[in-house]
Coordinates of C-alpha atoms in Angstrom, one line a residue:
M1 CA 0.0 0.0 0.0
D2 CA 2.8 2.5 0.9
E3 CA 4.5 1.8 -2.4
L4 CA 1.3 2.4 -4.4
F5 CA 0.6 5.6 -2.3
Y6 CA 4.0 7.1 -3.0
D7 CA 3.8 6.1 -6.7
S8 CA 0.5 7.9 -6.8
I9 CA 2.0 11.1 -5.3
D10 CA 4.8 10.9 -7.9
L11 CA 2.4 10.4 -10.7
L12 CA 0.2 13.3 -9.7
K13 CA 3.2 15.6 -9.7
Q14 CA 4.1 14.5 -13.2
M15 CA 0.6 15.2 -14.3
I16 CA 0.5 18.7 -12.8
A17 CA 3.8 19.5 -14.5
T18 CA 2.4 18.5 -17.9
P19 CA -0.1 21.0 -19.3
S20 CA -3.2 19.0 -20.3
T21 CA -6.1 21.4 -21.1
S22 CA -9.0 19.8 -22.9
R23 CA -8.1 18.5 -26.4
D24 CA -4.4 18.9 -25.5
E25 CA -3.9 15.9 -23.2
A26 CA -1.6 13.7 -25.4
T27 CA 1.5 14.1 -23.3
V28 CA -0.2 13.4 -20.0
A29 CA -2.0 10.4 -21.7
D30 CA 1.5 9.1 -22.6
I31 CA 2.5 9.3 -18.9
I32 CA -0.6 7.3 -17.8
E33 CA 0.0 4.8 -20.5
H34 CA 3.7 4.3 -19.5
R35 CA 2.7 3.9 -15.8
L36 CA 0.1 1.2 -16.7
K37 CA 2.8 -0.7 -18.7
Q38 CA 5.2 -0.4 -15.8
Y39 CA 2.7 -2.2 -13.6
G40 CA 2.4 -4.9 -16.3
F41 CA -0.9 -4.0 -17.9
G42 CA -1.6 -3.9 -21.6
A43 CA -2.6 -0.2 -21.9
R44 CA -4.8 0.7 -24.7
R45 CA -5.2 4.0 -26.4
S46 CA -7.8 5.9 -28.4
G47 CA -7.0 9.5 -29.1
N48 CA -6.0 10.9 -25.7
N49 CA -8.0 8.3 -23.7
V50 CA -6.1 5.5 -22.0
W51 CA -7.5 2.4 -20.5
A52 CA -6.6 -1.1 -19.3
L53 CA -8.4 -4.4 -18.7
P54 CA -7.6 -6.7 -15.8
L55 CA -4.9 -9.3 -16.4
D56 CA -7.5 -12.1 -15.8
F57 CA -10.4 -10.6 -17.8
D58 CA -13.3 -13.0 -18.0
P59 CA -16.3 -12.0 -20.3
Q60 CA -18.5 -14.1 -18.0
R61 CA -18.0 -11.7 -15.1
P62 CA -19.7 -8.3 -14.8
T63 CA -17.4 -5.4 -15.6
V64 CA -16.9 -2.4 -13.4
L65 CA -15.5 0.8 -14.9
L66 CA -13.1 3.0 -12.8
N67 CA -13.0 6.3 -14.6
S68 CA -11.7 9.8 -14.1
H69 CA -10.4 12.5 -16.5
I70 CA -7.0 13.8 -17.3
D71 CA -7.9 17.2 -18.8
T72 CA -7.9 20.5 -16.9
V73 CA -9.4 23.9 -17.5
K74 CA -7.0 26.7 -18.4
P75 CA -5.4 28.3 -15.3
A76 CA -7.1 31.3 -13.8
A77 CA -5.2 34.6 -14.1
S78 CA -5.1 35.0 -10.3
W79 CA -2.6 32.1 -9.7
T80 CA 0.3 33.5 -7.7
T81 CA 2.5 30.5 -8.4
D82 CA 3.2 28.6 -11.6
P83 CA 0.1 26.4 -11.9
F84 CA 2.3 23.8 -13.7
E85 CA 4.9 23.6 -11.0
P86 CA 3.7 21.1 -8.3
I87 CA 4.4 22.5 -4.8
D88 CA 4.6 19.7 -2.3
D89 CA 5.1 20.6 1.4
G90 CA 4.8 17.0 2.6
E91 CA 1.1 17.2 3.2
R92 CA -0.4 19.5 0.5
I93 CA 0.2 19.4 -3.2
T94 CA -0.7 22.6 -5.0
G95 CA -1.0 22.8 -8.8
L96 CA -3.5 22.9 -11.7
G97 CA -5.6 19.7 -11.8
S98 CA -4.4 18.4 -8.5
N99 CA -7.9 18.4 -7.1
D100 CA -9.9 18.2 -10.3
A101 CA -9.3 15.5 -11.1
G102 CA -5.7 14.3 -10.9
A103 CA -6.1 13.0 -7.4
S104 CA -9.0 10.8 -8.5
V105 CA -7.0 9.5 -11.5
V106 CA -4.0 8.4 -9.5
S107 CA -6.2 7.0 -6.6
L108 CA -8.3 4.9 -9.0
L109 CA -5.2 3.7 -10.9
A110 CA -3.7 2.6 -7.6
T111 CA -6.9 0.9 -6.7
F112 CA -7.0 -0.8 -10.1
V113 CA -3.5 -2.2 -9.5
R114 CA -4.4 -3.2 -5.9
L115 CA -7.6 -5.0 -6.9
N116 CA -5.7 -7.0 -9.5
M117 CA -3.4 -8.4 -6.8
Q118 CA -6.1 -11.0 -6.0
P119 CA -9.0 -12.7 -7.7
Q120 CA -12.2 -10.7 -8.0
H121 CA -15.8 -11.5 -8.8
C122 CA -15.9 -8.5 -11.3
N123 CA -13.6 -7.3 -14.1
F124 CA -12.3 -3.9 -13.1
V125 CA -11.5 -1.7 -16.1
F126 CA -9.4 1.5 -15.6
L127 CA -10.1 4.5 -17.9
A128 CA -8.3 7.8 -17.9
S129 CA -10.5 9.9 -20.2
C130 CA -10.1 13.2 -22.0
E131 CA -12.3 16.2 -22.9
E132 CA -14.4 16.0 -19.7
E133 CA -14.2 19.7 -18.9
I134 CA -15.7 20.6 -22.3
G135 CA -18.1 17.6 -22.6
G136 CA -16.2 16.7 -25.8
K137 CA -17.3 13.9 -28.0
G138 CA -13.7 12.6 -28.2
G139 CA -13.7 11.7 -24.6
I140 CA -15.4 8.9 -22.7
E141 CA -18.3 8.8 -25.1
S142 CA -16.0 7.7 -27.9
V143 CA -14.4 4.9 -25.7
I144 CA -17.5 3.3 -24.2
P145 CA -18.3 1.3 -27.4
M146 CA -14.7 -0.1 -27.3
L147 CA -15.0 -1.5 -23.8
P148 CA -16.7 -4.6 -22.6
P149 CA -20.4 -4.0 -21.5
I150 CA -20.3 -2.0 -18.3
A151 CA -22.5 -3.1 -15.4
F152 CA -21.4 -0.4 -13.0
A153 CA -19.1 2.7 -13.0
V154 CA -17.2 4.6 -10.4
V155 CA -16.5 8.1 -11.6
G156 CA -13.7 9.9 -9.8
E157 CA -14.4 13.6 -9.0
P158 CA -13.7 15.6 -5.9
T159 CA -16.6 14.8 -3.5
G160 CA -14.7 14.4 -0.2
M161 CA -15.1 10.6 -0.8
Q162 CA -18.9 11.0 -0.2
P163 CA -21.0 9.1 -2.8
A164 CA -22.9 11.2 -5.3
V165 CA -25.8 8.9 -6.1
A166 CA -27.5 11.3 -8.5
E167 CA -26.2 14.0 -10.8
K168 CA -27.9 16.8 -12.7
G169 CA -27.9 16.7 -16.4
L170 CA -27.7 19.7 -18.8
M171 CA -29.5 21.0 -21.8
V172 CA -28.8 24.4 -23.5
L173 CA -31.8 25.6 -25.5
D174 CA -31.7 28.4 -28.2
G175 CA -35.0 30.2 -28.0
E176 CA -36.7 32.5 -30.6
V177 CA -39.9 34.6 -30.4
T178 CA -40.9 36.3 -33.6
G179 CA -42.8 39.6 -34.3
V180 CA -43.3 42.0 -37.2
A181 CA -40.9 44.8 -38.0
G182 CA -42.1 48.3 -38.1
H183 CA -41.1 52.0 -37.5
A184 CA -40.7 52.8 -33.8
A185 CA -42.2 56.2 -34.3
R186 CA -45.5 54.9 -35.7
N187 CA -48.0 52.5 -34.3
E188 CA -47.0 49.6 -36.5
G189 CA -45.3 46.2 -36.2
V190 CA -45.4 43.6 -33.4
N191 CA -42.5 43.9 -30.9
A192 CA -40.8 40.5 -30.5
I193 CA -39.2 41.7 -27.2
Y194 CA -42.7 42.3 -25.7
R195 CA -43.9 38.9 -27.0
A196 CA -40.8 37.3 -25.4
I197 CA -41.4 38.8 -21.9
P198 CA -44.3 36.4 -20.9
V199 CA -42.3 33.5 -22.4
I200 CA -39.3 34.3 -20.3
D201 CA -41.5 34.8 -17.3
A202 CA -43.1 31.4 -17.8
L203 CA -39.7 29.8 -17.9
R204 CA -38.7 31.6 -14.8
T205 CA -41.7 30.4 -12.8
A206 CA -41.9 26.9 -14.4
R207 CA -42.6 24.0 -12.1
F208 CA -42.7 20.3 -12.8
E209 CA -44.9 17.7 -11.2
R210 CA -42.1 15.3 -10.2
E211 CA -39.0 16.2 -8.2
S212 CA -35.9 14.2 -7.6
Q213 CA -35.2 12.8 -4.2
F214 CA -31.6 14.0 -4.2
L215 CA -31.5 16.7 -6.9
G216 CA -34.8 18.5 -6.2
P217 CA -36.6 20.3 -9.1
V218 CA -35.5 20.8 -12.7
K219 CA -33.8 24.3 -12.8
I220 CA -34.5 26.6 -15.7
S221 CA -32.5 29.8 -16.2
V222 CA -32.6 32.3 -19.1
T223 CA -29.0 33.4 -19.3
Q224 CA -28.7 35.4 -22.6
I225 CA -31.0 37.6 -24.7
S226 CA -30.6 39.6 -27.9
A227 CA -33.0 41.5 -30.2
G228 CA -33.2 44.6 -32.4
T229 CA -31.1 46.1 -35.2
A230 CA -31.6 49.8 -34.5
H231 CA -33.2 52.2 -31.9
N232 CA -36.0 53.2 -34.3
V233 CA -36.9 49.7 -35.6
V234 CA -39.5 47.5 -33.9
P235 CA -37.7 44.2 -33.6
D236 CA -39.2 41.2 -35.4
L237 CA -37.0 38.6 -33.7
C238 CA -35.9 38.1 -30.1
R239 CA -33.4 35.4 -29.3
F240 CA -32.5 34.0 -25.9
V241 CA -30.5 31.1 -24.4
V242 CA -31.9 28.8 -21.7
D243 CA -29.8 26.8 -19.3
V244 CA -31.7 23.7 -18.1
R245 CA -30.4 21.5 -15.3
T246 CA -32.3 18.3 -15.6
T247 CA -32.8 15.6 -12.9
D248 CA -33.5 11.9 -12.8
A249 CA -37.2 12.6 -12.5
Y250 CA -37.4 13.1 -16.2
S251 CA -35.3 12.2 -19.2
N252 CA -33.9 15.2 -21.2
A253 CA -36.3 14.4 -24.0
E254 CA -39.3 14.4 -21.6
T255 CA -38.0 17.7 -20.0
L256 CA -37.7 19.4 -23.4
A257 CA -41.3 18.3 -24.4
L258 CA -42.7 19.7 -21.1
I259 CA -40.9 23.0 -21.5
R260 CA -42.0 23.4 -25.1
A261 CA -45.6 22.8 -24.0
M262 CA -45.2 25.6 -21.4
V263 CA -44.2 28.2 -24.0
P264 CA -46.0 27.5 -27.3
D265 CA -45.3 31.0 -28.6
A266 CA -41.5 30.3 -28.6
T267 CA -39.3 28.0 -30.7
L268 CA -36.9 26.1 -28.6
T269 CA -34.0 24.2 -30.2
P270 CA -31.7 22.1 -28.0
R271 CA -28.0 22.3 -28.8
S272 CA -27.7 18.8 -27.4
T273 CA -29.8 16.3 -25.3
R274 CA -26.9 13.9 -24.7
L275 CA -25.9 15.1 -21.2
G276 CA -28.6 13.5 -19.2
S277 CA -29.1 13.2 -15.4
S278 CA -28.0 10.0 -13.7
S279 CA -28.8 8.1 -10.5
V280 CA -28.2 4.8 -8.7
A281 CA -30.4 3.0 -6.3
L282 CA -29.6 3.4 -2.6
D283 CA -29.7 -0.4 -2.2
H284 CA -26.9 -0.9 -4.8
P285 CA -24.0 -3.0 -3.1
V286 CA -21.5 -0.2 -3.6
V287 CA -23.8 2.4 -2.1
R288 CA -24.7 0.1 0.8
R289 CA -21.0 -0.4 1.5
A290 CA -20.4 3.3 1.4
V291 CA -23.2 3.9 3.9
T292 CA -21.7 1.2 6.2
L293 CA -18.4 3.1 6.1
G294 CA -20.3 6.2 7.4
R295 CA -20.4 8.0 4.0
V296 CA -23.5 10.1 3.2
P297 CA -25.2 9.8 -0.2
F298 CA -26.0 13.1 -1.9
G299 CA -27.1 14.6 -5.2
S300 CA -24.5 16.5 -7.2
P301 CA -25.4 19.7 -9.0
T302 CA -22.2 19.6 -11.1
L303 CA -21.8 17.8 -14.4
S304 CA -19.3 15.0 -15.1
D305 CA -18.6 12.1 -17.4
Q306 CA -21.4 10.3 -15.4
A307 CA -23.8 12.0 -17.9
L308 CA -22.3 9.9 -20.7
I309 CA -22.2 6.5 -18.9
H310 CA -25.6 4.8 -19.5
C311 CA -25.4 2.3 -16.6
P312 CA -25.7 2.6 -12.8
S313 CA -22.8 4.7 -11.5
V314 CA -21.6 6.6 -8.5
K315 CA -19.4 9.7 -8.4
I316 CA -16.9 9.7 -5.6
G317 CA -13.4 10.9 -5.2
P318 CA -10.8 12.8 -3.1
G319 CA -10.8 16.5 -2.7
D320 CA -13.3 19.3 -2.5
S321 CA -15.4 20.5 -5.5
A322 CA -15.1 24.1 -4.1
R323 CA -11.4 24.0 -4.9
S324 CA -11.9 23.0 -8.6
H325 CA -11.0 25.6 -11.2
T326 CA -9.6 28.0 -8.6
A327 CA -6.2 29.6 -8.3
G328 CA -4.1 27.7 -5.7
E329 CA -6.0 24.4 -6.3
Y330 CA -4.6 21.7 -4.0
I331 CA -5.0 18.2 -2.7
L332 CA -3.8 16.7 0.6
H333 CA -1.6 13.6 0.8
S334 CA -4.0 12.2 3.4
E335 CA -7.0 12.6 1.0
I336 CA -5.2 10.4 -1.6
R337 CA -4.3 7.7 0.9
E338 CA -7.9 7.7 2.2
A339 CA -9.2 7.5 -1.3
I340 CA -7.2 4.4 -2.2
D341 CA -8.2 2.7 1.0
T342 CA -11.9 3.6 0.6
Y343 CA -12.1 2.6 -3.1
T344 CA -10.5 -0.7 -2.2
I345 CA -13.0 -1.4 0.6
L346 CA -15.9 -0.4 -1.6
L347 CA -14.9 -2.6 -4.5
S348 CA -12.8 -5.6 -3.3
G349 CA -14.8 -8.8 -3.5
L350 CA -17.8 -7.0 -5.0
R351 CA -20.6 -9.1 -6.4
L352 CA -23.1 -7.7 -8.9

């Protein structure tokens, strides 16, 4: 365990020192691939995604995916140190991507190695995916078809090692309300802005019959609006953008249909419906084990690769979501050690 822990600390520092913003993860993917091969696993590669199967893979056993992402956001301008220079004081490691989600990557990799030291009832597959921060199609979504059928997934994100048993999805809608152009000085035309006001108000006050146990209601926010070509022209078109945070109470398609029915005077076009909400039953063996360890299931408002894994999954990992994307992002040594231990207890001997 100590050797795996110190290997994890070393690997995390290498990752921090290697810029890996979304779609530019090739070098850090090389590092992960090399480390897997050092441990004796046949690492596989697709783009900047790296994964490995267990040495004794058996297609008759259920497969559990251990996943986290290797890409980071761009560093904030307010960093006072070099974000790509890992600073390790013996307890805290500071650097871009240390918390989100480098610590989860190295902890799940160590757990993958540890689980393979003895026979298991499940196949554990490790995947370090790319493009998570931008929801890119070249990330986990492109790899899933290449993997064995996944029965359950563990997604590493900073949750303080508390299990997120539900996660909100996302839809972005482009809305339009039309009118009739006219001269502003005369009583002519139909103002599209005025027609859009009750539409936007209906979206602001929208309520759905069902609410999620852990995620609460669907949240709708109009976040952008534009209209008009000149001060003296009655606008014939008003455009707006709607941010919709969906829940496991409805699919994205169901949510879209309900919203459209609420505002029949508007045209709503989704940019994508692929980022759906996810949830797992509280009686799932992994969730039950987590509760036995004193962990508290919760619903996560933040989006992750869970949205693209269409099987039961839990989001759990070392660190704190509040540190993510901030200047001075850090992770504690103790959080990584705890994560490796906790993951191992949750998964070792698991039967699905």
